[in-house]
Structure formats: structure tokens, C-alpha cells
CSV table of N, CA, C and O in Angstrom, one decimal:
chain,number,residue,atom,x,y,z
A,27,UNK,N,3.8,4.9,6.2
A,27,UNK,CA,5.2,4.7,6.0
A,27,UNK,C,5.6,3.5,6.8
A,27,UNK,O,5.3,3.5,8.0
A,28,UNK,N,6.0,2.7,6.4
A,28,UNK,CA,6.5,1.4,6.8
A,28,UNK,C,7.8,1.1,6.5
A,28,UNK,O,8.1,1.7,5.4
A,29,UNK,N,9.1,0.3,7.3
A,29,UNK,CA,10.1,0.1,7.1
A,29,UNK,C,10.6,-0.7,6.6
A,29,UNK,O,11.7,-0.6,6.1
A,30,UNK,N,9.5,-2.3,6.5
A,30,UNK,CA,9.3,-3.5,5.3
A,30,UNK,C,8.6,-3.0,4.8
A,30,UNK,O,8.0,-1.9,4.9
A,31,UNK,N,8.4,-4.2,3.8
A,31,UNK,CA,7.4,-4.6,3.1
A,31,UNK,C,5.9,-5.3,4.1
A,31,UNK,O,4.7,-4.9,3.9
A,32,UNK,N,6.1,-6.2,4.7
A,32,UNK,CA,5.2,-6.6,5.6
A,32,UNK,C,4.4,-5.5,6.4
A,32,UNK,O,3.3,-5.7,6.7
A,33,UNK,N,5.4,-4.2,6.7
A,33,UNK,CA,4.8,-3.2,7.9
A,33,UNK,C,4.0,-2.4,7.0
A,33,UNK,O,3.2,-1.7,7.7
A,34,UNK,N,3.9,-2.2,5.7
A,34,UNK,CA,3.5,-1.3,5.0
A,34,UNK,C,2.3,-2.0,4.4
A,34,UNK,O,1.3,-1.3,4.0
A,35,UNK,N,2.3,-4.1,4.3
A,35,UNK,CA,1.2,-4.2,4.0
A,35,UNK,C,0.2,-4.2,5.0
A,35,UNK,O,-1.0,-4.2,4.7
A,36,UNK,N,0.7,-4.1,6.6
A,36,UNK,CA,-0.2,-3.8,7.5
A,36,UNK,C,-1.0,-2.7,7.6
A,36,UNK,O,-2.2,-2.5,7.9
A,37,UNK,N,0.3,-1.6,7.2
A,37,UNK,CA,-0.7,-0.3,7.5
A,37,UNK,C,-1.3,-0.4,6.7
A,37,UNK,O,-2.4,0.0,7.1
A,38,UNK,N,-1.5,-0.8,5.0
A,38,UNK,CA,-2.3,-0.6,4.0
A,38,UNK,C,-3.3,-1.1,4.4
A,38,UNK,O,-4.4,-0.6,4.1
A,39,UNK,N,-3.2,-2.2,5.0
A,39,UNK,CA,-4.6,-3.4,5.2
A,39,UNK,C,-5.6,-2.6,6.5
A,39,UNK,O,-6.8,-2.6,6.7
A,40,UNK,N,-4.7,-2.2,7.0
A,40,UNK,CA,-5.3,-0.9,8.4
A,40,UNK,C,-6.2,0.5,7.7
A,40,UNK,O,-7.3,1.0,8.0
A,41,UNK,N,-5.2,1.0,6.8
A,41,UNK,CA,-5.6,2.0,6.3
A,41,UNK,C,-7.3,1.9,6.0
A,41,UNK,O,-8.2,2.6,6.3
A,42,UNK,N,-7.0,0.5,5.1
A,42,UNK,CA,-8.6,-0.2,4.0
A,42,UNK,C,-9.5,-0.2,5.0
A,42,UNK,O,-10.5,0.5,4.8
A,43,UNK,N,-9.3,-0.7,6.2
A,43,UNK,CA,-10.1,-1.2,7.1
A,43,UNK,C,-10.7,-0.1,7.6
A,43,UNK,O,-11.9,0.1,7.4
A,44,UNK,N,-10.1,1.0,8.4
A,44,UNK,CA,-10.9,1.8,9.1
A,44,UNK,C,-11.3,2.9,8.1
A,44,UNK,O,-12.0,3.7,8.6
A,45,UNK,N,-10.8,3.2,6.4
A,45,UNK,CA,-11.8,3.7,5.3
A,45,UNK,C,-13.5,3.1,5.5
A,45,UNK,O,-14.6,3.7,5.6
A,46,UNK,N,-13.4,2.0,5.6
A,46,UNK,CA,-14.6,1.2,5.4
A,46,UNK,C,-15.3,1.6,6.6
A,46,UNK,O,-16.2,2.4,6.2
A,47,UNK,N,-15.3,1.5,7.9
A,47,UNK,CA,-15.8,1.6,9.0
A,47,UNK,C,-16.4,2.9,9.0
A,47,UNK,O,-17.5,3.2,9.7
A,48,UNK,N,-15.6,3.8,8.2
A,48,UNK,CA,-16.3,5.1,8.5
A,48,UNK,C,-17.3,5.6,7.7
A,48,UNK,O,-17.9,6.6,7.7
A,49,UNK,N,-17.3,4.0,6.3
A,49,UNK,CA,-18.3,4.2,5.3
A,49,UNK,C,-17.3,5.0,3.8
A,49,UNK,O,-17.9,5.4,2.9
A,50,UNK,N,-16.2,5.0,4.0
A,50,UNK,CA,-15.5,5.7,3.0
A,50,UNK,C,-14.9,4.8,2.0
A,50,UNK,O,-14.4,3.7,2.4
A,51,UNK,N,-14.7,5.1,0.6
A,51,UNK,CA,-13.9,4.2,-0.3
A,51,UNK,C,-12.2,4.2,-0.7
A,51,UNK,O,-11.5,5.1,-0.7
A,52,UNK,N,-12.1,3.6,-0.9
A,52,UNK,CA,-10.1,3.7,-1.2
A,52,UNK,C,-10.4,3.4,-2.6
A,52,UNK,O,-11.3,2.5,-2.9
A,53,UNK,N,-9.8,4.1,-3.7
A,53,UNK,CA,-10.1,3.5,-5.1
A,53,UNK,C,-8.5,2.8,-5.4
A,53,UNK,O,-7.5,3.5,-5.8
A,54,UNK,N,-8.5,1.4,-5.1
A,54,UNK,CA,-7.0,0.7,-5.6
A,54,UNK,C,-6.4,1.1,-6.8
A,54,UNK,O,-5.2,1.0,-6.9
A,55,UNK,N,-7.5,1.9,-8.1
A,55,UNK,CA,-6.8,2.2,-9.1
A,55,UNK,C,-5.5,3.4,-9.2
A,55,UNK,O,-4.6,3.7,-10.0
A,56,UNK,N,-6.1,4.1,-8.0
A,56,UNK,CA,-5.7,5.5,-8.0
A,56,UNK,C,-4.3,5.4,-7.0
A,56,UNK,O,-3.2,6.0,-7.3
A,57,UNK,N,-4.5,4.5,-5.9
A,57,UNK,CA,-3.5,4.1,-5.2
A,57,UNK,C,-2.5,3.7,-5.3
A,57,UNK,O,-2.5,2.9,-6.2
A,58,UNK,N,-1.0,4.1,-4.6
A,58,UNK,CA,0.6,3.9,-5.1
A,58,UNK,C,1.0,3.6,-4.0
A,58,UNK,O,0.5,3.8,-2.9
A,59,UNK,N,2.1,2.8,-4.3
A,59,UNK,CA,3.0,2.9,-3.4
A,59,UNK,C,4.3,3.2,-3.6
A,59,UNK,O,4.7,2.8,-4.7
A,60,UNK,N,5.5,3.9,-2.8
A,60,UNK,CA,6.4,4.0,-2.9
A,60,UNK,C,7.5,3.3,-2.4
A,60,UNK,O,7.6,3.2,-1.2
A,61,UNK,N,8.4,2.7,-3.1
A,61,UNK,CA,9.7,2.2,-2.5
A,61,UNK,C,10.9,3.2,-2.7
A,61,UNK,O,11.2,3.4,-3.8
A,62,UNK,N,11.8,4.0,-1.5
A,62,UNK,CA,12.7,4.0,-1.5
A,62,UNK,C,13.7,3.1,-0.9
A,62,UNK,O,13.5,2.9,0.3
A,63,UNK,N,14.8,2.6,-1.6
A,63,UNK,CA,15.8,1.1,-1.5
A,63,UNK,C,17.1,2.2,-2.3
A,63,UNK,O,17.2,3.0,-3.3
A,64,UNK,N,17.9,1.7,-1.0
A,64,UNK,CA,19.3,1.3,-2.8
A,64,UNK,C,19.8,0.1,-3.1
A,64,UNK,O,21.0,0.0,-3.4
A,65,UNK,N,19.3,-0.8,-3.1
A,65,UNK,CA,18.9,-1.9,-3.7
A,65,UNK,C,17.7,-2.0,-4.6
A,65,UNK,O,17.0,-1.0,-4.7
A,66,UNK,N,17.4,-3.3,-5.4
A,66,UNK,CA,16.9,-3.0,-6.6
A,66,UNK,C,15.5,-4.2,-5.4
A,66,UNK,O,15.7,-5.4,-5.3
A,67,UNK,N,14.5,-3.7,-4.8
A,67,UNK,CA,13.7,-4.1,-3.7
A,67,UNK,C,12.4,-3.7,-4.4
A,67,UNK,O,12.1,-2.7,-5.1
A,68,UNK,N,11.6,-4.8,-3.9
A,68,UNK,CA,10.3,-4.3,-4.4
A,68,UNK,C,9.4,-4.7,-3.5
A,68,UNK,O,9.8,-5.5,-2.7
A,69,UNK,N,7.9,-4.2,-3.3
A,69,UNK,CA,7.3,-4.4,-2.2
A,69,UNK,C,5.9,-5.1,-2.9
A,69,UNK,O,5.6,-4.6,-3.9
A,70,UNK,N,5.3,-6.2,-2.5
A,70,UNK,CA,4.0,-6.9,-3.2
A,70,UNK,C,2.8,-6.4,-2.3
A,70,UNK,O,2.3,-7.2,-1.5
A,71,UNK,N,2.2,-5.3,-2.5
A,71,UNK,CA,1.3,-4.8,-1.6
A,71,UNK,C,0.0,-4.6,-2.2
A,71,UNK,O,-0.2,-3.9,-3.1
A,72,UNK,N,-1.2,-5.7,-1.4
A,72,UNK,CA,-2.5,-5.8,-2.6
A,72,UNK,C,-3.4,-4.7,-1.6
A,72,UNK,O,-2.8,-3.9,-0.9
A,73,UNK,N,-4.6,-4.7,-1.7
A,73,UNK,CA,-5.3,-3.6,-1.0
A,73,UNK,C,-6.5,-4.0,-1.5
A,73,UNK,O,-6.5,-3.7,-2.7
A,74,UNK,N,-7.7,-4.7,-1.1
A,74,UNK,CA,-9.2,-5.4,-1.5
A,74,UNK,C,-8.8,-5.9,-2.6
A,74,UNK,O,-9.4,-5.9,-3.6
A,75,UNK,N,-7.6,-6.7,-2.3
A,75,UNK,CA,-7.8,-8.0,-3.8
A,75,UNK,C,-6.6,-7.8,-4.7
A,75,UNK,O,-5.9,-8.7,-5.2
A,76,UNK,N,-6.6,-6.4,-5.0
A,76,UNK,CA,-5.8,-5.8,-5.9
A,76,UNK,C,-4.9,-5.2,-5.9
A,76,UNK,O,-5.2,-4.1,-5.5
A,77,UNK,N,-3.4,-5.4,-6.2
A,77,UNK,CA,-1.8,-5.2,-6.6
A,77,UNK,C,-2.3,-3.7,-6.6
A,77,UNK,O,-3.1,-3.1,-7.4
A,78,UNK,N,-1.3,-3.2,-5.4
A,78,UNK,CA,-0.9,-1.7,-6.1
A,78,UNK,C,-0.1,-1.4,-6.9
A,78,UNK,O,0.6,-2.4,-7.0
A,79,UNK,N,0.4,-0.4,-7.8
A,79,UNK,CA,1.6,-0.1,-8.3
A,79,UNK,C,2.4,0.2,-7.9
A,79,UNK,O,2.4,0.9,-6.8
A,80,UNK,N,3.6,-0.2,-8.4
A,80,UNK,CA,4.5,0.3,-7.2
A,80,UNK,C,5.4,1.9,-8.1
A,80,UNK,O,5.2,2.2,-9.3
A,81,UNK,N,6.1,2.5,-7.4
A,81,UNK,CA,6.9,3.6,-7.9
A,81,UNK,C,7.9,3.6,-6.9
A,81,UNK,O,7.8,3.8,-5.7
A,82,UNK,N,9.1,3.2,-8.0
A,82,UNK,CA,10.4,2.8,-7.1
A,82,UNK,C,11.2,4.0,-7.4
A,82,UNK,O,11.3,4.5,-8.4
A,83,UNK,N,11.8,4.4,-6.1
A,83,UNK,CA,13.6,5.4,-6.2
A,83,UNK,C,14.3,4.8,-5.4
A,83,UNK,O,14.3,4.3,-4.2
A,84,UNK,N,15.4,4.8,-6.8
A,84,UNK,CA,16.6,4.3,-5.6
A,84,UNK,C,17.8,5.5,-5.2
A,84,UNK,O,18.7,5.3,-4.4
């Protein structure tokens, strides 16, 4: 959970990272992210290369 966009692609990028370390996989296909905004806000968050989806509520 992140409060930007930036803090969320950190933890994501954190998340990837110590997956790997422990020898474990993240499958980007399966992976989401959520935006809640009441504004019409979107988050650009890749994860090994690849754009997550996003799933917006406002």
C-alpha cells in the first residue's frame, strides 16, 4: 500500500526483489494493482519489464 504512485512503484519493485532472493516467482500476468482516488488518477506501475493492470475505484 502506497500513498503515490512512486511509493507503490517502490514497494512493487521491493516486493520483485526480495520474491527473487528467496528464489520465488511473481507472475506479472496475474498481478494488479489498485487505485483508490476521487479523482480520475492513474498509477504507471511495471514489475520485471511489464505494466501491471490497473483496477480503479473512485
Amino acid at each position: 500500500m502506497g500513498g503515490t504512485s512512486s511509493e507503490l512503484r517502490d514497494l512493487t519493485n521491493r516486493l520483485y526483489e526480495r520474491a527473487e532472493a528467496y528464489g520465488m516467482e511473481v507472475k506479472t500476468g496475474k498481478s494488479k494493482i489498485m487505485v483508490s482516488s476521487t479523482t480520475n488518477t492513474s498509477a504507471d506501475i511495471t514489475m520485471n519489464g511489464e505494466k501491471l493492470e490497473e483496477l480503479t475505484k473512485y
